[in-house]
Amino acid sequence: DRNTTGVLAVALHGDSLRAMEELFKARRVRKFYMAVTVGRMPDEITIDAPLLKDADNNTVKVSDDGMKAITHCECLASDGEYSLARLELLTGRTHQARVHTAYIHHPILGDRKYGDFTANRKAKDISRPLLHAHELLFPEDLPDSLSEIAGKKFTAPLPDDMKNFIVARGFDYDS
């Protein structure tokens, strides 16, 4: 997603790129996101809802005809109006975090495609979906071309817009 901030994995060589693609395809890399959502998120929920992509409209929806998609959500803080959530994408579908949180009626604040338009207008200082790729965890057993990242965790600090919103709401978070 173009307006999502955070950790980005980049391969510098062809063999590393192919090995990295295989890792992600096999779902061996753990991907964690931080998000500000509308309303009080459940303390913990796993969303198992297949996603169908409409390439013509660049949208995604929950559909029985879609591909398997699983997101685990954990509410870290909430004031009832908004929640700070940690999302683990167990699959890697287009717009997965955005569609899944909207599906359970807790869309990501600032999301103009799948979000709550009334909440977005109210939070007028927010100019993008408050979604941040916070952490990537790589498995220990990797091919030689990826040995430098075996067993490593890469974390990106929250961007200022998200951090400022969270602090203004009085949410505790571990930076």
CSV table of C-alpha atoms in Angstrom, one decimal, residues 24-169:
chain,number,residue,atom,x,y,z
A,24,PHE,CA,7.2,-14.8,1.7
A,25,LYS,CA,5.3,-17.1,-0.6
A,26,ALA,CA,5.8,-20.0,1.9
A,27,ARG,CA,4.6,-17.6,4.7
A,28,ARG,CA,7.8,-18.1,6.7
A,29,VAL,CA,8.4,-14.4,7.4
A,30,ARG,CA,6.2,-13.0,10.3
A,31,LYS,CA,4.8,-9.6,9.5
A,32,PHE,CA,3.4,-7.3,12.2
A,33,TYR,CA,1.7,-4.0,11.6
A,34,MET,CA,0.5,-1.2,13.9
A,35,ALA,CA,-2.8,0.4,13.1
A,36,VAL,CA,-5.1,3.0,14.6
A,37,THR,CA,-8.7,1.7,14.1
A,38,VAL,CA,-12.1,3.2,14.6
A,39,GLY,CA,-14.0,2.1,17.6
A,40,ARG,CA,-13.1,-0.4,20.4
A,41,MET,CA,-11.3,-3.4,18.9
A,42,PRO,CA,-11.8,-6.8,20.6
A,43,ASP,CA,-8.9,-7.6,22.9
A,44,GLU,CA,-7.9,-10.4,20.5
A,45,ILE,CA,-9.4,-11.7,17.3
A,46,THR,CA,-8.4,-13.8,14.3
A,47,ILE,CA,-10.0,-12.8,11.1
A,48,ASP,CA,-10.2,-15.7,8.6
A,49,ALA,CA,-12.1,-14.3,5.6
A,50,PRO,CA,-11.1,-14.9,2.0
A,51,LEU,CA,-10.3,-11.9,-0.1
A,52,LEU,CA,-11.2,-11.3,-3.8
A,53,LYS,CA,-9.3,-8.7,-5.8
A,54,ASP,CA,-11.0,-6.5,-8.4
A,55,ALA,CA,-8.1,-5.4,-10.5
A,56,ASP,CA,-10.2,-3.1,-12.7
A,57,ASN,CA,-11.3,-1.0,-9.7
A,58,ASN,CA,-8.1,-1.6,-7.6
A,59,THR,CA,-10.3,-2.8,-4.7
A,60,VAL,CA,-10.5,-6.0,-2.6
A,61,LYS,CA,-13.5,-7.5,-0.8
A,62,VAL,CA,-14.3,-10.4,1.4
A,63,SER,CA,-15.8,-13.1,-0.7
A,64,ASP,CA,-16.2,-16.9,-0.7
A,65,ASP,CA,-14.7,-16.8,-4.2
A,66,GLY,CA,-11.5,-15.1,-2.8
A,67,MET,CA,-8.2,-16.4,-1.7
A,68,LYS,CA,-7.5,-17.5,1.9
A,69,ALA,CA,-6.6,-14.6,4.1
A,70,ILE,CA,-5.9,-14.6,7.9
A,71,THR,CA,-5.1,-11.6,10.1
A,72,HIS,CA,-4.6,-11.9,13.9
A,73,CYS,CA,-5.4,-8.6,15.7
A,74,GLU,CA,-4.5,-7.6,19.3
A,75,CYS,CA,-5.9,-4.4,20.8
A,76,LEU,CA,-3.1,-2.7,22.7
A,77,ALA,CA,-5.1,0.4,23.8
A,78,SER,CA,-8.5,1.9,23.3
A,79,ASP,CA,-10.5,4.9,24.5
A,80,GLY,CA,-13.7,3.5,22.9
A,81,GLU,CA,-13.5,6.0,20.0
A,82,TYR,CA,-10.2,4.7,18.6
A,83,SER,CA,-8.0,1.7,19.2
A,84,LEU,CA,-4.3,1.0,18.7
A,85,ALA,CA,-4.0,-2.5,17.3
A,86,ARG,CA,-1.1,-4.8,16.5
A,87,LEU,CA,-1.9,-6.9,13.4
A,88,GLU,CA,-0.1,-10.0,12.3
A,89,LEU,CA,-0.7,-10.8,8.6
A,90,LEU,CA,-0.6,-14.6,8.5
A,91,THR,CA,-1.1,-14.4,4.7
A,92,GLY,CA,-0.1,-11.6,2.4
A,93,ARG,CA,-3.0,-10.4,0.3
A,94,THR,CA,-3.4,-7.0,-1.3
A,95,HIS,CA,-5.1,-4.5,1.1
A,96,GLN,CA,-5.5,-7.4,3.6
A,97,ALA,CA,-5.1,-5.4,6.9
A,98,ARG,CA,-7.4,-2.6,5.6
A,99,VAL,CA,-10.1,-4.9,4.3
A,100,HIS,CA,-10.1,-7.3,7.3
A,101,THR,CA,-10.3,-4.5,9.9
A,102,ALA,CA,-13.2,-2.9,7.9
A,103,TYR,CA,-14.8,-6.3,7.7
A,104,ILE,CA,-15.1,-6.5,11.5
A,105,HIS,CA,-16.4,-2.9,11.6
A,106,HIS,CA,-13.1,-1.4,12.9
A,107,PRO,CA,-11.6,0.2,9.8
A,108,ILE,CA,-8.2,1.9,9.9
A,109,LEU,CA,-8.4,5.6,10.6
A,110,GLY,CA,-7.6,7.7,7.5
A,111,ASP,CA,-8.4,4.9,5.0
A,112,ARG,CA,-10.3,6.6,2.2
A,113,LYS,CA,-11.1,3.4,0.3
A,114,TYR,CA,-12.3,1.0,3.0
A,115,GLY,CA,-12.6,3.3,6.0
A,116,ASP,CA,-15.2,5.1,8.0
A,117,PHE,CA,-15.7,8.4,6.2
A,118,THR,CA,-17.4,10.2,9.1
A,119,ALA,CA,-14.4,9.3,11.4
A,120,ASN,CA,-12.0,10.3,8.7
A,121,ARG,CA,-13.6,13.8,8.3
A,122,LYS,CA,-13.6,14.2,12.1
A,123,ALA,CA,-9.8,13.5,12.3
A,124,LYS,CA,-9.1,16.1,9.7
A,125,ASP,CA,-5.3,16.2,10.5
A,126,ILE,CA,-5.0,12.6,9.3
A,127,SER,CA,-4.0,12.5,5.6
A,128,ARG,CA,-3.4,8.8,5.2
A,129,PRO,CA,-4.4,5.4,6.6
A,130,LEU,CA,-2.7,5.0,10.0
A,131,LEU,CA,-1.1,1.7,9.1
A,132,HIS,CA,2.5,1.0,9.8
A,133,ALA,CA,4.6,-2.1,8.9
A,134,HIS,CA,6.2,-2.3,12.3
A,135,GLU,CA,8.2,-5.6,12.3
A,136,LEU,CA,9.5,-8.4,10.1
A,137,LEU,CA,10.8,-11.6,11.7
A,138,PHE,CA,12.9,-14.0,9.6
A,139,PRO,CA,13.3,-17.7,10.3
A,140,GLU,CA,16.7,-19.2,11.4
A,141,ASP,CA,17.0,-21.7,8.6
A,142,LEU,CA,17.6,-19.7,5.5
A,143,PRO,CA,19.5,-20.4,2.2
A,144,ASP,CA,23.1,-19.1,1.9
A,145,SER,CA,21.9,-16.1,-0.2
A,146,LEU,CA,19.9,-14.9,2.9
A,147,SER,CA,22.2,-16.0,5.7
A,148,GLU,CA,22.8,-12.4,6.8
A,149,ILE,CA,19.2,-12.0,7.9
A,150,ALA,CA,18.6,-15.5,9.3
A,151,GLY,CA,16.8,-15.3,12.7
A,152,LYS,CA,16.8,-11.5,12.6
A,153,LYS,CA,14.0,-9.0,13.5
A,154,PHE,CA,13.7,-5.7,11.7
A,155,THR,CA,11.6,-3.0,13.3
A,156,ALA,CA,10.7,0.5,12.1
A,157,PRO,CA,9.7,3.2,14.6
A,158,LEU,CA,6.3,4.7,14.3
A,159,PRO,CA,6.1,7.7,12.1
A,160,ASP,CA,5.4,11.1,13.7
A,161,ASP,CA,1.8,11.4,12.5
A,162,MET,CA,0.9,8.1,14.1
A,163,LYS,CA,2.9,8.6,17.2
A,164,ASN,CA,1.4,12.1,17.7
A,165,PHE,CA,-2.1,10.7,17.4
A,166,ILE,CA,-1.5,7.9,19.8
A,167,VAL,CA,0.2,10.2,22.4
A,168,ALA,CA,-2.7,12.7,22.1
A,169,ARG,CA,-5.2,9.9,22.8
